């Protein structure tokens, strides 16, 4: 607090005196020195060199003053490269702030109002980036991806699923042929084409399920075909999957998740390597909200198609109810595990990632 | 002995940091150059040695040129053919970039009116950053060929003997590789730390490969020792689960969840192991390389570093938690804490008031070349 007293007495007497050191640029020897001034008009420097006292005086505005950044001591460079540094930097800094035009960055940094604005602005920017920037960027990236990228990703996923979860289908060739014909008609009706070319394949995996891959492949499990009562219900589920294909949801979520984790690394990164691992988990949680939106879009697509080609959205709702009943029959404990271990819509059950089946049904009914 | 002190505070740097971010957003990234300079000025200006502060002298304009060049290269690099070409050119130019970056950072640092300088040659940078590491690829190839030949020579019927032999050979070649890596590190540290100048006083540091090897080896052993415990545990668990596999589906599902849990355990332990191992290496290497560094004729001045592995790990982990739970908002506090710790673990021995030196004429900094190097900012800074 001494510097504050100094400053006050200095203001009263209208003069300024500061002790410190001087050195000449390019030479490391330090000499004791003192600085004096009045009303910010001029500054006089006295340097105690071994050859005697060296005096110099300059207009405050003609002295080179180092930038103010936080509380770092500011240095004054006089003629002949003599640099003055005060013993009590705070007093000199306060004096300079009073009489020199302050750097605007420094002004912003020391204004509480601007700090609050900066915090809010930054948070808004991050949120805006998450809700608008990421989706927009995702759209532009996915639309520029070559078809090969869709094919490769789809095939790669299928290979992995075949190794880890799938078994070959046991549905008879005749039945498969039947469903394929219906599928081809549906694809013709919906006009889905490049970059994703819809294909239908059957697999066994131990649970009723259906999923869409990046290249347009729709996988339907034997258990699903067995569970659903009518071909229209199967169509309804497939329409939902075609909705994912139509909106290129798989590619979108791939690109989006890379963007989200990149953003997270930018925000929390740099302090240590642990950040990478945690950002993976955080980006997964953030992705869940995008995935709910995608389910809604696929439902809407399916509802519209069903309405225009079959006249009713009933089969989709029936399919939902059958799947829901099936899940309820499994023990509640089991159910919980499934929903926590499934990634988005896929591996363990067609409904597991969407607990709000009733909301979905009422939304679909609005298309009736 | 002159301890280095850091006077910055998290609160103050927070203000600088948040304003930097806002202005960088508002100016679409252009302010990043100013932000870089202000951040550096804050950290240098708050670092005190024997009563005097360091100064950072680069101007935003110099840094901006570097950033712009880097941005243009980055945009061009996304195109398929040009991208490979640019990567190739950057790879070939890397010794030059590294040397320029070291020189730029040194010349932009001033203490008591005298700027630092870096006088290492591009040729030496090429040797220590490119030639020596590339030799490793050659050595790897030779080892692989030798191993292959050796296996063919042996009688395949004595399979247990053969496996033991192969294990032994793999172990030996891993150790050889580790030793080789230490040799490369030694070369890099020698190049960097022997070419700094403070005025006319040259930095001088003698390193030997064995010490680097010892530090590397201990770090690897630490990682392995930490990994061994849960690995053994989870192998046991998975083995028991395999026996239960015949039971009904719900049990199998629980089993799957449990293996998921052990997978999580393993990845957490792996993180922990790597964290501790690399913290050990960072601390010990810094201590060793600083303690070997002398400045000036007759080794008048001597650097020393006293980092402690335990407190460094606590610092890293607490910083990390602070940043995560504040969603990044506390990262300026974390950076100040790290700077304060590193400063408190650094000393310069010798009477600095007796140091009389003059700034030698420096190689004129060609601003574009240096700025480009700054854009890439190779953090080999001492």
mmCIF file with all atom_site columns, C-alpha atoms in Angstrom, chain A residues 33-201:
data_model
loop_
_atom_site.group_PDB
_atom_site.id
_atom_site.type_symbol
_atom_site.label_atom_id
_atom_site.label_alt_id
_atom_site.label_comp_id
_atom_site.label_asym_id
_atom_site.label_entity_id
_atom_site.label_seq_id
_atom_site.pdbx_PDB_ins_code
_atom_site.Cartn_x
_atom_site.Cartn_y
_atom_site.Cartn_z
_atom_site.occupancy
_atom_site.B_iso_or_equiv
_atom_site.pdbx_formal_charge
_atom_site.auth_seq_id
_atom_site.auth_comp_id
_atom_site.auth_asym_id
_atom_site.auth_atom_id
_atom_site.pdbx_PDB_model_num
ATOM 1   C CA . UNK A 1 33  ? 18.646  6.003   -10.930 1.00 0.00 ? 33  UNK A CA 1
ATOM 2   C CA . UNK A 1 34  ? 15.768  8.226   -9.992  1.00 0.00 ? 34  UNK A CA 1
ATOM 3   C CA . UNK A 1 35  ? 12.934  9.585   -12.024 1.00 0.00 ? 35  UNK A CA 1
ATOM 4   C CA . UNK A 1 36  ? 11.009  12.771  -11.385 1.00 0.00 ? 36  UNK A CA 1
ATOM 5   C CA . UNK A 1 37  ? 8.228   14.582  -13.151 1.00 0.00 ? 37  UNK A CA 1
ATOM 6   C CA . UNK A 1 38  ? 5.387   17.015  -12.760 1.00 0.00 ? 38  UNK A CA 1
ATOM 7   C CA . UNK A 1 39  ? 1.770   16.847  -13.990 1.00 0.00 ? 39  UNK A CA 1
ATOM 8   C CA . UNK A 1 40  ? 2.655   14.359  -16.644 1.00 0.00 ? 40  UNK A CA 1
ATOM 9   C CA . UNK A 1 41  ? 4.292   16.990  -18.820 1.00 0.00 ? 41  UNK A CA 1
ATOM 10  C CA . UNK A 1 42  ? 7.914   15.897  -18.688 1.00 0.00 ? 42  UNK A CA 1
ATOM 11  C CA . UNK A 1 43  ? 10.120  13.385  -16.930 1.00 0.00 ? 43  UNK A CA 1
ATOM 12  C CA . UNK A 1 44  ? 13.662  13.883  -15.700 1.00 0.00 ? 44  UNK A CA 1
ATOM 13  C CA . UNK A 1 45  ? 16.064  10.979  -15.214 1.00 0.00 ? 45  UNK A CA 1
ATOM 14  C CA . UNK A 1 46  ? 19.151  10.994  -13.011 1.00 0.00 ? 46  UNK A CA 1
ATOM 15  C CA . UNK A 1 47  ? 21.554  8.089   -13.435 1.00 0.00 ? 47  UNK A CA 1
ATOM 16  C CA . UNK A 1 48  ? 24.378  7.473   -10.968 1.00 0.00 ? 48  UNK A CA 1
ATOM 17  C CA . UNK A 1 49  ? 27.104  6.118   -13.261 1.00 0.00 ? 49  UNK A CA 1
ATOM 18  C CA . UNK A 1 50  ? 30.668  5.570   -12.003 1.00 0.00 ? 50  UNK A CA 1
ATOM 19  C CA . UNK A 1 51  ? 31.686  8.519   -14.213 1.00 0.00 ? 51  UNK A CA 1
ATOM 20  C CA . UNK A 1 52  ? 29.339  10.817  -12.338 1.00 0.00 ? 52  UNK A CA 1
ATOM 21  C CA . UNK A 1 53  ? 25.736  11.846  -12.456 1.00 0.00 ? 53  UNK A CA 1
ATOM 22  C CA . UNK A 1 54  ? 24.063  11.676  -15.837 1.00 0.00 ? 54  UNK A CA 1
ATOM 23  C CA . UNK A 1 55  ? 20.924  13.760  -16.331 1.00 0.00 ? 55  UNK A CA 1
ATOM 24  C CA . UNK A 1 56  ? 18.372  13.680  -19.070 1.00 0.00 ? 56  UNK A CA 1
ATOM 25  C CA . UNK A 1 57  ? 14.911  15.085  -19.515 1.00 0.00 ? 57  UNK A CA 1
ATOM 26  C CA . UNK A 1 58  ? 12.178  14.304  -22.001 1.00 0.00 ? 58  UNK A CA 1
ATOM 27  C CA . UNK A 1 59  ? 8.588   15.004  -22.816 1.00 0.00 ? 59  UNK A CA 1
ATOM 28  C CA . UNK A 1 60  ? 6.396   12.173  -21.521 1.00 0.00 ? 60  UNK A CA 1
ATOM 29  C CA . UNK A 1 61  ? 4.946   11.545  -24.965 1.00 0.00 ? 61  UNK A CA 1
ATOM 30  C CA . UNK A 1 62  ? 8.364   11.210  -26.599 1.00 0.00 ? 62  UNK A CA 1
ATOM 31  C CA . UNK A 1 63  ? 9.556   8.488   -24.224 1.00 0.00 ? 63  UNK A CA 1
ATOM 32  C CA . UNK A 1 64  ? 9.125   4.898   -25.359 1.00 0.00 ? 64  UNK A CA 1
ATOM 33  C CA . UNK A 1 65  ? 6.961   3.236   -22.718 1.00 0.00 ? 65  UNK A CA 1
ATOM 34  C CA . UNK A 1 66  ? 6.511   -0.525  -22.743 1.00 0.00 ? 66  UNK A CA 1
ATOM 35  C CA . UNK A 1 67  ? 2.955   -1.868  -23.045 1.00 0.00 ? 67  UNK A CA 1
ATOM 36  C CA . UNK A 1 68  ? 0.800   -2.221  -19.979 1.00 0.00 ? 68  UNK A CA 1
ATOM 37  C CA . UNK A 1 69  ? -0.158  -5.875  -19.552 1.00 0.00 ? 69  UNK A CA 1
ATOM 38  C CA . UNK A 1 70  ? -1.683  -6.786  -16.207 1.00 0.00 ? 70  UNK A CA 1
ATOM 39  C CA . UNK A 1 71  ? 0.587   -5.528  -13.455 1.00 0.00 ? 71  UNK A CA 1
ATOM 40  C CA . UNK A 1 72  ? 3.942   -6.130  -15.122 1.00 0.00 ? 72  UNK A CA 1
ATOM 41  C CA . UNK A 1 73  ? 6.505   -3.386  -14.422 1.00 0.00 ? 73  UNK A CA 1
ATOM 42  C CA . UNK A 1 74  ? 6.604   -0.922  -17.299 1.00 0.00 ? 74  UNK A CA 1
ATOM 43  C CA . UNK A 1 75  ? 9.928   0.317   -18.563 1.00 0.00 ? 75  UNK A CA 1
ATOM 44  C CA . UNK A 1 76  ? 10.747  3.749   -19.954 1.00 0.00 ? 76  UNK A CA 1
ATOM 45  C CA . UNK A 1 77  ? 13.306  4.021   -22.747 1.00 0.00 ? 77  UNK A CA 1
ATOM 46  C CA . UNK A 1 78  ? 15.000  7.424   -22.961 1.00 0.00 ? 78  UNK A CA 1
ATOM 47  C CA . UNK A 1 79  ? 17.480  8.627   -25.563 1.00 0.00 ? 79  UNK A CA 1
ATOM 48  C CA . UNK A 1 80  ? 20.771  6.705   -26.069 1.00 0.00 ? 80  UNK A CA 1
ATOM 49  C CA . UNK A 1 81  ? 18.874  3.541   -25.124 1.00 0.00 ? 81  UNK A CA 1
ATOM 50  C CA . UNK A 1 82  ? 18.741  4.254   -21.389 1.00 0.00 ? 82  UNK A CA 1
ATOM 51  C CA . UNK A 1 83  ? 15.989  2.112   -19.871 1.00 0.00 ? 83  UNK A CA 1
ATOM 52  C CA . UNK A 1 84  ? 14.496  2.998   -16.498 1.00 0.00 ? 84  UNK A CA 1
ATOM 53  C CA . UNK A 1 85  ? 12.769  0.441   -14.289 1.00 0.00 ? 85  UNK A CA 1
ATOM 54  C CA . UNK A 1 86  ? 11.185  1.491   -10.994 1.00 0.00 ? 86  UNK A CA 1
ATOM 55  C CA . UNK A 1 87  ? 11.772  -0.237  -7.672  1.00 0.00 ? 87  UNK A CA 1
ATOM 56  C CA . UNK A 1 88  ? 8.071   0.137   -6.910  1.00 0.00 ? 88  UNK A CA 1
ATOM 57  C CA . UNK A 1 89  ? 6.538   -0.639  -10.308 1.00 0.00 ? 89  UNK A CA 1
ATOM 58  C CA . UNK A 1 90  ? 2.954   -0.193  -9.086  1.00 0.00 ? 90  UNK A CA 1
ATOM 59  C CA . UNK A 1 91  ? 3.412   3.540   -8.365  1.00 0.00 ? 91  UNK A CA 1
ATOM 60  C CA . UNK A 1 92  ? 5.019   4.214   -11.744 1.00 0.00 ? 92  UNK A CA 1
ATOM 61  C CA . UNK A 1 93  ? 2.349   2.156   -13.513 1.00 0.00 ? 93  UNK A CA 1
ATOM 62  C CA . UNK A 1 94  ? -0.382  4.164   -11.761 1.00 0.00 ? 94  UNK A CA 1
ATOM 63  C CA . UNK A 1 95  ? 1.306   7.437   -12.709 1.00 0.00 ? 95  UNK A CA 1
ATOM 64  C CA . UNK A 1 96  ? 1.653   6.380   -16.356 1.00 0.00 ? 96  UNK A CA 1
ATOM 65  C CA . UNK A 1 97  ? -1.973  5.262   -16.460 1.00 0.00 ? 97  UNK A CA 1
ATOM 66  C CA . UNK A 1 98  ? -2.997  8.678   -15.262 1.00 0.00 ? 98  UNK A CA 1
ATOM 67  C CA . UNK A 1 99  ? -1.112  10.745  -17.808 1.00 0.00 ? 99  UNK A CA 1
ATOM 68  C CA . UNK A 1 100 ? -0.664  8.507   -20.841 1.00 0.00 ? 100 UNK A CA 1
ATOM 69  C CA . UNK A 1 101 ? -3.437  7.486   -23.183 1.00 0.00 ? 101 UNK A CA 1
ATOM 70  C CA . UNK A 1 102 ? -4.137  3.897   -22.169 1.00 0.00 ? 102 UNK A CA 1
ATOM 71  C CA . UNK A 1 103 ? -3.905  1.045   -24.616 1.00 0.00 ? 103 UNK A CA 1
ATOM 72  C CA . UNK A 1 104 ? -7.469  -0.045  -25.374 1.00 0.00 ? 104 UNK A CA 1
ATOM 73  C CA . UNK A 1 105 ? -6.725  -3.742  -24.795 1.00 0.00 ? 105 UNK A CA 1
ATOM 74  C CA . UNK A 1 106 ? -5.458  -2.806  -21.332 1.00 0.00 ? 106 UNK A CA 1
ATOM 75  C CA . UNK A 1 107 ? -8.575  -0.711  -20.731 1.00 0.00 ? 107 UNK A CA 1
ATOM 76  C CA . UNK A 1 108 ? -10.836 -3.630  -21.644 1.00 0.00 ? 108 UNK A CA 1
ATOM 77  C CA . UNK A 1 109 ? -8.831  -5.983  -19.452 1.00 0.00 ? 109 UNK A CA 1
ATOM 78  C CA . UNK A 1 110 ? -9.177  -3.787  -16.396 1.00 0.00 ? 110 UNK A CA 1
ATOM 79  C CA . UNK A 1 111 ? -12.862 -2.987  -16.788 1.00 0.00 ? 111 UNK A CA 1
ATOM 80  C CA . UNK A 1 112 ? -15.220 -5.255  -14.862 1.00 0.00 ? 112 UNK A CA 1
ATOM 81  C CA . UNK A 1 113 ? -18.028 -4.434  -17.245 1.00 0.00 ? 113 UNK A CA 1
ATOM 82  C CA . UNK A 1 114 ? -16.015 -5.612  -20.248 1.00 0.00 ? 114 UNK A CA 1
ATOM 83  C CA . UNK A 1 115 ? -14.854 -8.743  -18.456 1.00 0.00 ? 115 UNK A CA 1
ATOM 84  C CA . UNK A 1 116 ? -18.486 -9.680  -17.831 1.00 0.00 ? 116 UNK A CA 1
ATOM 85  C CA . UNK A 1 117 ? -19.298 -8.893  -21.457 1.00 0.00 ? 117 UNK A CA 1
ATOM 86  C CA . UNK A 1 118 ? -16.361 -11.045 -22.563 1.00 0.00 ? 118 UNK A CA 1
ATOM 87  C CA . UNK A 1 119 ? -17.411 -13.985 -20.379 1.00 0.00 ? 119 UNK A CA 1
ATOM 88  C CA . UNK A 1 120 ? -21.020 -13.835 -21.567 1.00 0.00 ? 120 UNK A CA 1
ATOM 89  C CA . UNK A 1 121 ? -19.944 -13.278 -25.170 1.00 0.00 ? 121 UNK A CA 1
ATOM 90  C CA . UNK A 1 122 ? -17.600 -16.246 -25.091 1.00 0.00 ? 122 UNK A CA 1
ATOM 91  C CA . UNK A 1 123 ? -20.209 -18.522 -23.520 1.00 0.00 ? 123 UNK A CA 1
ATOM 92  C CA . UNK A 1 124 ? -22.783 -17.394 -26.088 1.00 0.00 ? 124 UNK A CA 1
ATOM 93  C CA . UNK A 1 125 ? -20.265 -18.042 -28.849 1.00 0.00 ? 125 UNK A CA 1
ATOM 94  C CA . UNK A 1 126 ? -19.579 -21.556 -27.619 1.00 0.00 ? 126 UNK A CA 1
ATOM 95  C CA . UNK A 1 127 ? -23.312 -22.297 -27.263 1.00 0.00 ? 127 UNK A CA 1
ATOM 96  C CA . UNK A 1 128 ? -24.034 -20.736 -30.648 1.00 0.00 ? 128 UNK A CA 1
ATOM 97  C CA . UNK A 1 129 ? -21.262 -22.798 -32.154 1.00 0.00 ? 129 UNK A CA 1
ATOM 98  C CA . UNK A 1 130 ? -22.772 -25.921 -30.644 1.00 0.00 ? 130 UNK A CA 1
ATOM 99  C CA . UNK A 1 131 ? -26.363 -25.244 -31.718 1.00 0.00 ? 131 UNK A CA 1
ATOM 100 C CA . UNK A 1 132 ? -25.828 -23.499 -35.075 1.00 0.00 ? 132 UNK A CA 1
ATOM 101 C CA . UNK A 1 133 ? -22.163 -23.576 -36.085 1.00 0.00 ? 133 UNK A CA 1
ATOM 102 C CA . UNK A 1 134 ? -21.588 -27.315 -35.753 1.00 0.00 ? 134 UNK A CA 1
ATOM 103 C CA . UNK A 1 135 ? -24.770 -28.333 -37.659 1.00 0.00 ? 135 UNK A CA 1
ATOM 104 C CA . UNK A 1 136 ? -24.044 -25.824 -40.438 1.00 0.00 ? 136 UNK A CA 1
ATOM 105 C CA . UNK A 1 137 ? -20.434 -26.940 -40.750 1.00 0.00 ? 137 UNK A CA 1
ATOM 106 C CA . UNK A 1 138 ? -21.533 -30.584 -40.650 1.00 0.00 ? 138 UNK A CA 1
ATOM 107 C CA . UNK A 1 139 ? -23.950 -29.995 -43.542 1.00 0.00 ? 139 UNK A CA 1
ATOM 108 C CA . UNK A 1 140 ? -21.336 -28.327 -45.688 1.00 0.00 ? 140 UNK A CA 1
ATOM 109 C CA . UNK A 1 141 ? -18.715 -30.987 -44.976 1.00 0.00 ? 141 UNK A CA 1
ATOM 110 C CA . UNK A 1 142 ? -21.011 -33.963 -45.578 1.00 0.00 ? 142 UNK A CA 1
ATOM 111 C CA . UNK A 1 143 ? -22.309 -32.476 -48.827 1.00 0.00 ? 143 UNK A CA 1
ATOM 112 C CA . UNK A 1 144 ? -18.723 -32.153 -50.069 1.00 0.00 ? 144 UNK A CA 1
ATOM 113 C CA . UNK A 1 145 ? -17.723 -35.704 -49.179 1.00 0.00 ? 145 UNK A CA 1
ATOM 114 C CA . UNK A 1 146 ? -17.211 -38.003 -52.183 1.00 0.00 ? 146 UNK A CA 1
ATOM 115 C CA . UNK A 1 147 ? -19.498 -41.037 -52.557 1.00 0.00 ? 147 UNK A CA 1
ATOM 116 C CA . UNK A 1 148 ? -16.523 -43.261 -51.838 1.00 0.00 ? 148 UNK A CA 1
ATOM 117 C CA . UNK A 1 149 ? -16.466 -41.951 -48.267 1.00 0.00 ? 149 UNK A CA 1
ATOM 118 C CA . UNK A 1 150 ? -20.064 -43.110 -47.731 1.00 0.00 ? 150 UNK A CA 1
ATOM 119 C CA . UNK A 1 151 ? -19.385 -46.534 -49.250 1.00 0.00 ? 151 UNK A CA 1
ATOM 120 C CA . UNK A 1 152 ? -16.190 -47.096 -47.280 1.00 0.00 ? 152 UNK A CA 1
ATOM 121 C CA . UNK A 1 153 ? -17.712 -46.031 -43.971 1.00 0.00 ? 153 UNK A CA 1
ATOM 122 C CA . UNK A 1 154 ? -20.791 -48.188 -44.464 1.00 0.00 ? 154 UNK A CA 1
ATOM 123 C CA . UNK A 1 155 ? -18.818 -51.283 -45.438 1.00 0.00 ? 155 UNK A CA 1
ATOM 124 C CA . UNK A 1 156 ? -16.355 -50.774 -42.616 1.00 0.00 ? 156 UNK A CA 1
ATOM 125 C CA . UNK A 1 157 ? -19.189 -50.559 -40.066 1.00 0.00 ? 157 UNK A CA 1
ATOM 126 C CA . UNK A 1 158 ? -20.858 -53.676 -41.457 1.00 0.00 ? 158 UNK A CA 1
ATOM 127 C CA . UNK A 1 159 ? -17.593 -55.595 -41.249 1.00 0.00 ? 159 UNK A CA 1
ATOM 128 C CA . UNK A 1 160 ? -17.168 -54.595 -37.599 1.00 0.00 ? 160 UNK A CA 1
ATOM 129 C CA . UNK A 1 161 ? -20.767 -55.450 -36.728 1.00 0.00 ? 161 UNK A CA 1
ATOM 130 C CA . UNK A 1 162 ? -20.472 -58.790 -38.515 1.00 0.00 ? 162 UNK A CA 1
ATOM 131 C CA . UNK A 1 163 ? -17.434 -59.641 -36.423 1.00 0.00 ? 163 UNK A CA 1
ATOM 132 C CA . UNK A 1 164 ? -18.781 -58.457 -33.076 1.00 0.00 ? 164 UNK A CA 1
ATOM 133 C CA . UNK A 1 165 ? -22.559 -58.845 -32.982 1.00 0.00 ? 165 UNK A CA 1
ATOM 134 C CA . UNK A 1 166 ? -24.082 -60.392 -36.081 1.00 0.00 ? 166 UNK A CA 1
ATOM 135 C CA . UNK A 1 167 ? -24.690 -63.947 -37.172 1.00 0.00 ? 167 UNK A CA 1
ATOM 136 C CA . UNK A 1 168 ? -25.886 -64.908 -40.660 1.00 0.00 ? 168 UNK A CA 1
ATOM 137 C CA . UNK A 1 169 ? -29.629 -64.707 -41.074 1.00 0.00 ? 169 UNK A CA 1
ATOM 138 C CA . UNK A 1 170 ? -31.761 -67.851 -40.861 1.00 0.00 ? 170 UNK A CA 1
ATOM 139 C CA . UNK A 1 171 ? -34.736 -66.336 -42.670 1.00 0.00 ? 171 UNK A CA 1
ATOM 140 C CA . UNK A 1 172 ? -35.728 -68.430 -45.687 1.00 0.00 ? 172 UNK A CA 1
ATOM 141 C CA . UNK A 1 173 ? -34.575 -67.222 -49.087 1.00 0.00 ? 173 UNK A CA 1
ATOM 142 C CA . UNK A 1 174 ? -38.182 -67.028 -50.227 1.00 0.00 ? 174 UNK A CA 1
ATOM 143 C CA . UNK A 1 175 ? -39.187 -64.733 -47.346 1.00 0.00 ? 175 UNK A CA 1
ATOM 144 C CA . UNK A 1 176 ? -36.069 -62.592 -47.890 1.00 0.00 ? 176 UNK A CA 1
ATOM 145 C CA . UNK A 1 177 ? -36.962 -62.303 -51.581 1.00 0.00 ? 177 UNK A CA 1
ATOM 146 C CA . UNK A 1 178 ? -40.471 -61.201 -50.630 1.00 0.00 ? 178 UNK A CA 1
ATOM 147 C CA . UNK A 1 179 ? -39.244 -58.500 -48.268 1.00 0.00 ? 179 UNK A CA 1
ATOM 148 C CA . UNK A 1 180 ? -36.595 -57.369 -50.779 1.00 0.00 ? 180 UNK A CA 1
ATOM 149 C CA . UNK A 1 181 ? -39.263 -56.816 -53.413 1.00 0.00 ? 181 UNK A CA 1
ATOM 150 C CA . UNK A 1 182 ? -41.280 -54.656 -51.021 1.00 0.00 ? 182 UNK A CA 1
ATOM 151 C CA . UNK A 1 183 ? -38.066 -52.822 -50.122 1.00 0.00 ? 183 UNK A CA 1
ATOM 152 C CA . UNK A 1 184 ? -37.170 -52.089 -53.742 1.00 0.00 ? 184 UNK A CA 1
ATOM 153 C CA . UNK A 1 185 ? -40.636 -50.697 -54.348 1.00 0.00 ? 185 UNK A CA 1
ATOM 154 C CA . UNK A 1 186 ? -40.316 -48.470 -51.271 1.00 0.00 ? 186 UNK A CA 1
ATOM 155 C CA . UNK A 1 187 ? -36.943 -47.162 -52.435 1.00 0.00 ? 187 UNK A CA 1
ATOM 156 C CA . UNK A 1 188 ? -38.377 -46.364 -55.861 1.00 0.00 ? 188 UNK A CA 1
ATOM 157 C CA . UNK A 1 189 ? -41.237 -44.489 -54.192 1.00 0.00 ? 189 UNK A CA 1
ATOM 158 C CA . UNK A 1 190 ? -38.973 -42.468 -51.899 1.00 0.00 ? 190 UNK A CA 1
ATOM 159 C CA . UNK A 1 191 ? -36.490 -41.494 -54.601 1.00 0.00 ? 191 UNK A CA 1
ATOM 160 C CA . UNK A 1 192 ? -33.422 -41.993 -52.431 1.00 0.00 ? 192 UNK A CA 1
ATOM 161 C CA . UNK A 1 193 ? -30.221 -42.128 -54.451 1.00 0.00 ? 193 UNK A CA 1
ATOM 162 C CA . UNK A 1 194 ? -26.611 -40.936 -54.403 1.00 0.00 ? 194 UNK A CA 1
ATOM 163 C CA . UNK A 1 195 ? -24.555 -40.697 -52.285 1.00 0.00 ? 195 UNK A CA 1
ATOM 164 C CA . UNK A 1 196 ? -26.297 -43.481 -50.387 1.00 0.00 ? 196 UNK A CA 1
ATOM 165 C CA . UNK A 1 197 ? -27.819 -46.348 -52.387 1.00 0.00 ? 197 UNK A CA 1
ATOM 166 C CA . UNK A 1 198 ? -30.304 -48.250 -50.191 1.00 0.00 ? 198 UNK A CA 1
ATOM 167 C CA . UNK A 1 199 ? -29.792 -52.010 -49.876 1.00 0.00 ? 199 UNK A CA 1
ATOM 168 C CA . UNK A 1 200 ? -31.579 -54.396 -47.544 1.00 0.00 ? 200 UNK A CA 1
ATOM 169 C CA . UNK A 1 201 ? -29.732 -57.163 -45.695 1.00 0.00 ? 201 UNK A CA 1
#
